[in-house]
mmCIF file of C-alpha atoms in Angstrom:
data_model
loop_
_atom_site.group_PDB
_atom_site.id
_atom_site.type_symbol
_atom_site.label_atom_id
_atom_site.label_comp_id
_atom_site.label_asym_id
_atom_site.label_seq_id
_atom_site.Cartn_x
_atom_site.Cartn_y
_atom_site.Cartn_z
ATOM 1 C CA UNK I 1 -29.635 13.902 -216.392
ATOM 2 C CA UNK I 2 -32.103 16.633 -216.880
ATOM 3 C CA UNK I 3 -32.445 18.024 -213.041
ATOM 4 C CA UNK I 4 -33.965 20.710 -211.746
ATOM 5 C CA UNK I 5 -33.793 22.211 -208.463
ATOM 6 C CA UNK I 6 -35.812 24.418 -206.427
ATOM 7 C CA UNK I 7 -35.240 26.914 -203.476
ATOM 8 C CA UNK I 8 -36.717 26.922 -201.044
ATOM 9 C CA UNK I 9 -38.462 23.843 -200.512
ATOM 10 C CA UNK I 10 -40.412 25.483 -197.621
ATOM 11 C CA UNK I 11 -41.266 28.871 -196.969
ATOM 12 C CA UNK I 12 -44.088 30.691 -194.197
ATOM 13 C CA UNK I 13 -44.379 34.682 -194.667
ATOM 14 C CA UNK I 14 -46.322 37.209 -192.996
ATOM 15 C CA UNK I 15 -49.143 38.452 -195.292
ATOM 16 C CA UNK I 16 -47.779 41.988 -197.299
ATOM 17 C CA UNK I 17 -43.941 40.410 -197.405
ATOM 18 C CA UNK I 18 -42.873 38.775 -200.564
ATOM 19 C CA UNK I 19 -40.926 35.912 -201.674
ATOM 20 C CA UNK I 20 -38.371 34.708 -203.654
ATOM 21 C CA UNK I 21 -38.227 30.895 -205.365
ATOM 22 C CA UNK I 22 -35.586 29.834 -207.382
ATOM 23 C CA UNK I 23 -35.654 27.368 -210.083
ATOM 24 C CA UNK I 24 -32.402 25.868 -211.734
ATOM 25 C CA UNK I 25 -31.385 23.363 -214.195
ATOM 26 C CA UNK I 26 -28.251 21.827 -212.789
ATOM 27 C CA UNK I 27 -26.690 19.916 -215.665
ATOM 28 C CA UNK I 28 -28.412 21.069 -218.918
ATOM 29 C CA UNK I 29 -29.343 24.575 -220.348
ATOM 30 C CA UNK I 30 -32.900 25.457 -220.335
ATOM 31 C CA UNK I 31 -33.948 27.925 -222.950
ATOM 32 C CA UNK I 32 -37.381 28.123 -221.512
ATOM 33 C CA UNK I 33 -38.558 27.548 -217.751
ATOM 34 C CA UNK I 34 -42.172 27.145 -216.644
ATOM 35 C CA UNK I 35 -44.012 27.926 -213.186
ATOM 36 C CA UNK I 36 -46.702 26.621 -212.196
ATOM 37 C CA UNK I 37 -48.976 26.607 -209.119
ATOM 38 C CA UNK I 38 -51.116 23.467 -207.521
ATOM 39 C CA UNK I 39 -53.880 23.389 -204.779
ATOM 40 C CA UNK I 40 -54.807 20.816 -202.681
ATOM 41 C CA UNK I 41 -56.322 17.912 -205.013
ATOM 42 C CA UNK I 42 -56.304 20.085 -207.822
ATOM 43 C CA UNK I 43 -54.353 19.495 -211.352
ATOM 44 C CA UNK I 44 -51.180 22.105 -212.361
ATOM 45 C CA UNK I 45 -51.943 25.302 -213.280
ATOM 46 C CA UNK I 46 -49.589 27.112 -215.764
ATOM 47 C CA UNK I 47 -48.547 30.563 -214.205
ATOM 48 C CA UNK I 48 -46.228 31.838 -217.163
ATOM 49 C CA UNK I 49 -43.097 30.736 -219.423
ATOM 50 C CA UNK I 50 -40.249 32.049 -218.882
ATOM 51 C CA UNK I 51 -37.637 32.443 -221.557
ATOM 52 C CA UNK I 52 -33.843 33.336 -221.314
ATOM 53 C CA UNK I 53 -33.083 37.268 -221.248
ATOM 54 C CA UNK I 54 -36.910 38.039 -222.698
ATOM 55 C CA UNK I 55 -39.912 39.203 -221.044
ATOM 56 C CA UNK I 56 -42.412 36.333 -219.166
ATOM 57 C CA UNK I 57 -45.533 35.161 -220.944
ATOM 58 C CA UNK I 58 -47.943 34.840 -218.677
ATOM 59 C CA UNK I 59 -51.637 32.668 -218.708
ATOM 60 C CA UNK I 60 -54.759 35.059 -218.744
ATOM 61 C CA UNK I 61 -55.927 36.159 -214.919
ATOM 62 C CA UNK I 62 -52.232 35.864 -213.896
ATOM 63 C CA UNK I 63 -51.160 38.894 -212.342
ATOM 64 C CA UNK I 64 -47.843 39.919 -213.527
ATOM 65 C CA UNK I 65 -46.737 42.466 -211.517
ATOM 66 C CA UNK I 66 -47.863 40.301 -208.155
ATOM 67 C CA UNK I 67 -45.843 37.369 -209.747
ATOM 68 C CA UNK I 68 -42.651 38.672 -210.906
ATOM 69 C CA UNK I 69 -40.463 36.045 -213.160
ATOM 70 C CA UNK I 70 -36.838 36.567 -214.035
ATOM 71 C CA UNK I 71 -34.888 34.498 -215.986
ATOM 72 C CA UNK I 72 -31.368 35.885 -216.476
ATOM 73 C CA UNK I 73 -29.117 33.103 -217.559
ATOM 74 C CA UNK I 74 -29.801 29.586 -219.352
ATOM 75 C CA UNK I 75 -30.032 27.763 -215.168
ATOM 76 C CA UNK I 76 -31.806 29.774 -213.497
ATOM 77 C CA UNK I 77 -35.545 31.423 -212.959
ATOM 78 C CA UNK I 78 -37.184 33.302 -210.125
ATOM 79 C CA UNK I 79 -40.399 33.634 -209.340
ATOM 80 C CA UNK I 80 -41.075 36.341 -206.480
ATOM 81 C CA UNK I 81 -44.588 36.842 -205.023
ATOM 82 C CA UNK I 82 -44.749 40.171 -203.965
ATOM 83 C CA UNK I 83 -47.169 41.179 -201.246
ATOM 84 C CA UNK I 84 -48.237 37.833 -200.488
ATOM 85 C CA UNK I 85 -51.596 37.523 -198.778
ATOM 86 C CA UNK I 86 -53.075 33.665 -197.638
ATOM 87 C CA UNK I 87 -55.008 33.687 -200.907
ATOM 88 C CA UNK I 88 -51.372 33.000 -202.448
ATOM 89 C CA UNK I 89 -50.413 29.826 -200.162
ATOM 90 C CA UNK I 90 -49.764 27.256 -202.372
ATOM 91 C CA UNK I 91 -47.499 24.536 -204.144
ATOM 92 C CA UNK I 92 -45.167 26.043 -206.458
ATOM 93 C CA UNK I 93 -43.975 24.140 -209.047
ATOM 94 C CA UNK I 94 -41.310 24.850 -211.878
ATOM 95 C CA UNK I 95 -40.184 23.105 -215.026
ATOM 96 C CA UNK I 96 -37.394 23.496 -217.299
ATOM 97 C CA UNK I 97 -36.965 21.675 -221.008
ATOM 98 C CA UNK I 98 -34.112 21.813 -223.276
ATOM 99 C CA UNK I 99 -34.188 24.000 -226.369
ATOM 100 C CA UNK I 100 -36.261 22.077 -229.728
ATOM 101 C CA UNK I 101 -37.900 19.654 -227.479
ATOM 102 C CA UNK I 102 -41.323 19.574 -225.677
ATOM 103 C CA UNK I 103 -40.371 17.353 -222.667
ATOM 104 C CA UNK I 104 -40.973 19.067 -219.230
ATOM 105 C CA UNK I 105 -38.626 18.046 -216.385
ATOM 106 C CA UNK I 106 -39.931 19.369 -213.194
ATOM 107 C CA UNK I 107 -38.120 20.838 -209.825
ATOM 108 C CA UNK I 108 -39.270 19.306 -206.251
ATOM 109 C CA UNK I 109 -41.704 22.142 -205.760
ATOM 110 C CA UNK I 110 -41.666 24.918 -202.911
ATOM 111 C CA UNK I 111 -44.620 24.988 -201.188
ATOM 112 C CA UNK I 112 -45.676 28.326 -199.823
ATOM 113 C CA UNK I 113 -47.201 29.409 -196.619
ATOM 114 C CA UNK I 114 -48.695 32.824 -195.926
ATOM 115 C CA UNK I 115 -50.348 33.490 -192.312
ATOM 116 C CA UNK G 1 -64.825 19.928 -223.519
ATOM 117 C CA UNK G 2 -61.793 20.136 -222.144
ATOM 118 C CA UNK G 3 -58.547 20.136 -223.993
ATOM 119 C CA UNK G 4 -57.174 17.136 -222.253
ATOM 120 C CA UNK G 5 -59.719 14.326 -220.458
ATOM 121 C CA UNK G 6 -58.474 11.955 -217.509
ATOM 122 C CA UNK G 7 -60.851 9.997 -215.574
ATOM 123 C CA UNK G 8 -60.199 11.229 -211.877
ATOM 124 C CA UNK G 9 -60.440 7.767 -210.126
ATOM 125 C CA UNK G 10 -59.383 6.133 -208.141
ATOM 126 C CA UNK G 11 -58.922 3.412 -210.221
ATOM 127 C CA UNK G 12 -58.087 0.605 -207.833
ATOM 128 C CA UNK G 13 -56.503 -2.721 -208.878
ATOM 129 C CA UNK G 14 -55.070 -5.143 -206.810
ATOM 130 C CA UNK G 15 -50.786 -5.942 -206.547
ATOM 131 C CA UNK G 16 -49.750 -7.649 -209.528
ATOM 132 C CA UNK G 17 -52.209 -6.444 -211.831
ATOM 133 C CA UNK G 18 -52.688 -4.903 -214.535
ATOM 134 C CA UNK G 19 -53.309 -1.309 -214.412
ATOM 135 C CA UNK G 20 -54.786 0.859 -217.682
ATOM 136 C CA UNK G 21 -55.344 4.705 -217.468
ATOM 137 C CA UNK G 22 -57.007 6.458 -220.618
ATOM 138 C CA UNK G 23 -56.850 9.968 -221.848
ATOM 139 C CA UNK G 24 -58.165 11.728 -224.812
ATOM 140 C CA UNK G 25 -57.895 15.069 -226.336
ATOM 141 C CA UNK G 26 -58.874 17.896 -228.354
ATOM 142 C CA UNK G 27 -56.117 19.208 -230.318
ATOM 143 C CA UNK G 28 -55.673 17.015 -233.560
ATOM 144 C CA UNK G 29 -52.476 19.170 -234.298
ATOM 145 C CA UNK G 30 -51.039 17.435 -231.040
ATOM 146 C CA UNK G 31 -47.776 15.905 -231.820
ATOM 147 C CA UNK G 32 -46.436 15.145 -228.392
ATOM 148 C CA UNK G 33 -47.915 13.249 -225.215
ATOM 149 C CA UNK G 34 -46.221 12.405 -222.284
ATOM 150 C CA UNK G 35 -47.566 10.785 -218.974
ATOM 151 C CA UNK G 36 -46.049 11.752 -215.939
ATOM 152 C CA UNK G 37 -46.737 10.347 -212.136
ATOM 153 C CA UNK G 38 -47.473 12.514 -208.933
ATOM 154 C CA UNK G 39 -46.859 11.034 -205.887
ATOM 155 C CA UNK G 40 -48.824 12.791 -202.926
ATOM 156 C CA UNK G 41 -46.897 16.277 -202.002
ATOM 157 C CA UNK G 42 -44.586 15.997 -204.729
ATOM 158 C CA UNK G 43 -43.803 17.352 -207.471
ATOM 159 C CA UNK G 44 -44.536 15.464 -211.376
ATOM 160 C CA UNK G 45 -42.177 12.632 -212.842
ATOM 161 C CA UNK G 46 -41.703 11.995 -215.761
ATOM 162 C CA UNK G 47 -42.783 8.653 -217.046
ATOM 163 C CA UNK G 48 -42.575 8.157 -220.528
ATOM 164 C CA UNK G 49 -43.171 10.184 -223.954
ATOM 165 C CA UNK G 50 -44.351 9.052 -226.673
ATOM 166 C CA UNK G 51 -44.810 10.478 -230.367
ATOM 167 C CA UNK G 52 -46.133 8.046 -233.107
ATOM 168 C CA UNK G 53 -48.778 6.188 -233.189
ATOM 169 C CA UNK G 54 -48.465 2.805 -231.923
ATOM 170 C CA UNK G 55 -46.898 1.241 -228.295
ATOM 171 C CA UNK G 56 -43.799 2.007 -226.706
ATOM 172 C CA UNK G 57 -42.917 0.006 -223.983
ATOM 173 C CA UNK G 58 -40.426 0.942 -221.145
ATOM 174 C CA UNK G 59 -39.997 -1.614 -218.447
ATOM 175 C CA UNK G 60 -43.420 -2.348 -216.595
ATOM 176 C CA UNK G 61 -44.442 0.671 -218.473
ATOM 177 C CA UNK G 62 -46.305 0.520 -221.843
ATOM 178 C CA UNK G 63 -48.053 3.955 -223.492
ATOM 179 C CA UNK G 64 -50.320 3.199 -226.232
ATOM 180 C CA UNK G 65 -51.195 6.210 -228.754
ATOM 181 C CA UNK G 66 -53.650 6.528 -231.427
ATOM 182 C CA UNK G 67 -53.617 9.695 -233.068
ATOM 183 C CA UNK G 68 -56.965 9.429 -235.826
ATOM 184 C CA UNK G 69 -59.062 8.271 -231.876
ATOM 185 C CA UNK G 70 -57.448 11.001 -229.985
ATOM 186 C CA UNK G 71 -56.425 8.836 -226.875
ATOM 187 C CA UNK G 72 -53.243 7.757 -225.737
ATOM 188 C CA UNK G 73 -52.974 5.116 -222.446
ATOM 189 C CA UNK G 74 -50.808 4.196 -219.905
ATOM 190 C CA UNK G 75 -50.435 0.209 -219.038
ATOM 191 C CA UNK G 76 -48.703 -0.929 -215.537
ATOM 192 C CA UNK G 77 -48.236 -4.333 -215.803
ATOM 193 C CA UNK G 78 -47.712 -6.295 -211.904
ATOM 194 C CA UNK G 79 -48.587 -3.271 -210.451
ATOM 195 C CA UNK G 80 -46.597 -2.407 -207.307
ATOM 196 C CA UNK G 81 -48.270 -0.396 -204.191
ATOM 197 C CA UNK G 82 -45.401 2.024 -204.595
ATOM 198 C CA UNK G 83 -47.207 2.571 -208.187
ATOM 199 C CA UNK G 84 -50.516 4.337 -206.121
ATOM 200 C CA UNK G 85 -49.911 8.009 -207.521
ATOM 201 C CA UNK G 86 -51.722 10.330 -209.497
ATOM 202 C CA UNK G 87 -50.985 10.149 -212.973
ATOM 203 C CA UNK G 88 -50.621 13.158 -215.361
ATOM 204 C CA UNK G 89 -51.466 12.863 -219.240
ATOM 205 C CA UNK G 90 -49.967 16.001 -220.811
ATOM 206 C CA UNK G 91 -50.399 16.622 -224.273
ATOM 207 C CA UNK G 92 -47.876 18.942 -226.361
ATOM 208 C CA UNK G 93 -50.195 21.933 -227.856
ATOM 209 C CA UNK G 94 -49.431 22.379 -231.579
ATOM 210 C CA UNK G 95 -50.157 26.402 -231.360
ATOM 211 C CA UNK G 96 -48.279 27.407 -228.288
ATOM 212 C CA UNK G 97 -45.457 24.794 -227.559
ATOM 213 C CA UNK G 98 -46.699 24.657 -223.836
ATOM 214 C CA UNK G 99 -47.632 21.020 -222.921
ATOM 215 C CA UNK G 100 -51.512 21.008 -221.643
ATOM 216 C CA UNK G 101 -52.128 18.583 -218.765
ATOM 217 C CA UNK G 102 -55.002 16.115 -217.664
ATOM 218 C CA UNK G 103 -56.594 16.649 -213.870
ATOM 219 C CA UNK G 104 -55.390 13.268 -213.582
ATOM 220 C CA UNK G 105 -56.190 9.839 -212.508
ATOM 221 C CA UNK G 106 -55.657 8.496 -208.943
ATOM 222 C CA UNK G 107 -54.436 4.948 -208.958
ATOM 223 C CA UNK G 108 -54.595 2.392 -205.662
ATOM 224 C CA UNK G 109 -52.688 -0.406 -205.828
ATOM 225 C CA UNK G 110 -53.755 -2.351 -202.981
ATOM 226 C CA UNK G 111 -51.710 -5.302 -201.551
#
């Protein structure tokens, strides 16, 4: 139990396009969602939490209207990075937990390429 | 300081040993604490989570918490290559909900 999925796994842009990543949890409902972004050797970096049909929080010097997070229904989150530029290559990473507890159970990641 | 402390590594121990990676942290409010393993391009695992003070043991897994010292551990016993990863020491915030992580310790396990 408890898995999360993410789509696409892979994805190369042109700099100024923007992308689309999907999160979803496919067999429990996740009240809140979490994205978060990894460099190379670096630790995770909490982007914003994402709750069902409310407004993203997002973590201080996260741009909000670059990173765009929409969580519609109890499975499923979006992140789109609009106007990517290289700057924004990275690993994205999202989580899901179940509503009352704390535990984090993470997607496979999407790592992002922007030339 | 920072809110959650993991020695970066590597911390190297040969196959079949035991290995023991330490975190502390800041927030004495912290109820929660999970460990979680990151293999190389992939994304976090969960391990195990653990709440009250004391061990909990899972298999070759054992986390170790003591609340009033602000550390909890992770022992591998017969430590496996396959068990070289970075491991993750996340700690549940008490004002935000959000789970604050570690940078992380690199384990080799070396046959």
């Amino acid at each position: 139990g408890a898995v999360v999925s993410q789509h696409p796994s892979w994805v190369i842009c042109k700099s100024g396009t923007s992308v689309k990543i999907e999160c979803r949890s496919l067999d429990f409902q996740a009240t809140t969602m979490f994205w978060y972004r990894q460099f190379p050797k670096q630790s995770l970096m909490l982007m914003a939490t994402s709750n069902e049909g409310s407004k993203a929080t997002y973590e201080q010097g996260v741009e909000k209207d670059k990173f765009l997070i929409n969580h519609a229904s109890l499975t499923l989150s979006t992140l789109t990075v609009t106007s990517a530029h290289p700057e924004d290559s990275s690993f994205y990473i999202c989580s899901a937990r179940f509503q009352g507890r704390e535990t984090q159970y993470f997607g496979p990641g999407t790592r992002l390429l922007v030339l | 300081q920072k809110e959650v402390e993991q020695n970066s590594g590597p911390l190297s121990v040969p196959e079949g040993a035991i290995a023991s990676l330490n975190c502390t942290y800041s927030d004495r409010g912290s109820q929660s604490f999970f460990w979680y393993r990151q293999y190389s391009g992939k994304s976090p695992e969960l391990i195990m989570f653990i709440y009250s003070n004391g061990d909990k043991e899972d298999g070759r897994f054992t986390a170790q918490l003591n609340k009033a010292s602000q550390y909890v551990s992770l022992l591998i016993r017969d430590s496996q290559p396959s068990d070289s990863a970075t491991y993750l020491c996340a700690v549940g915030s008490s004002n935000t909900g959000k789970l604050i992580f570690g940078q992380g310790t690199t384990l080799q396990v070396k046959p």
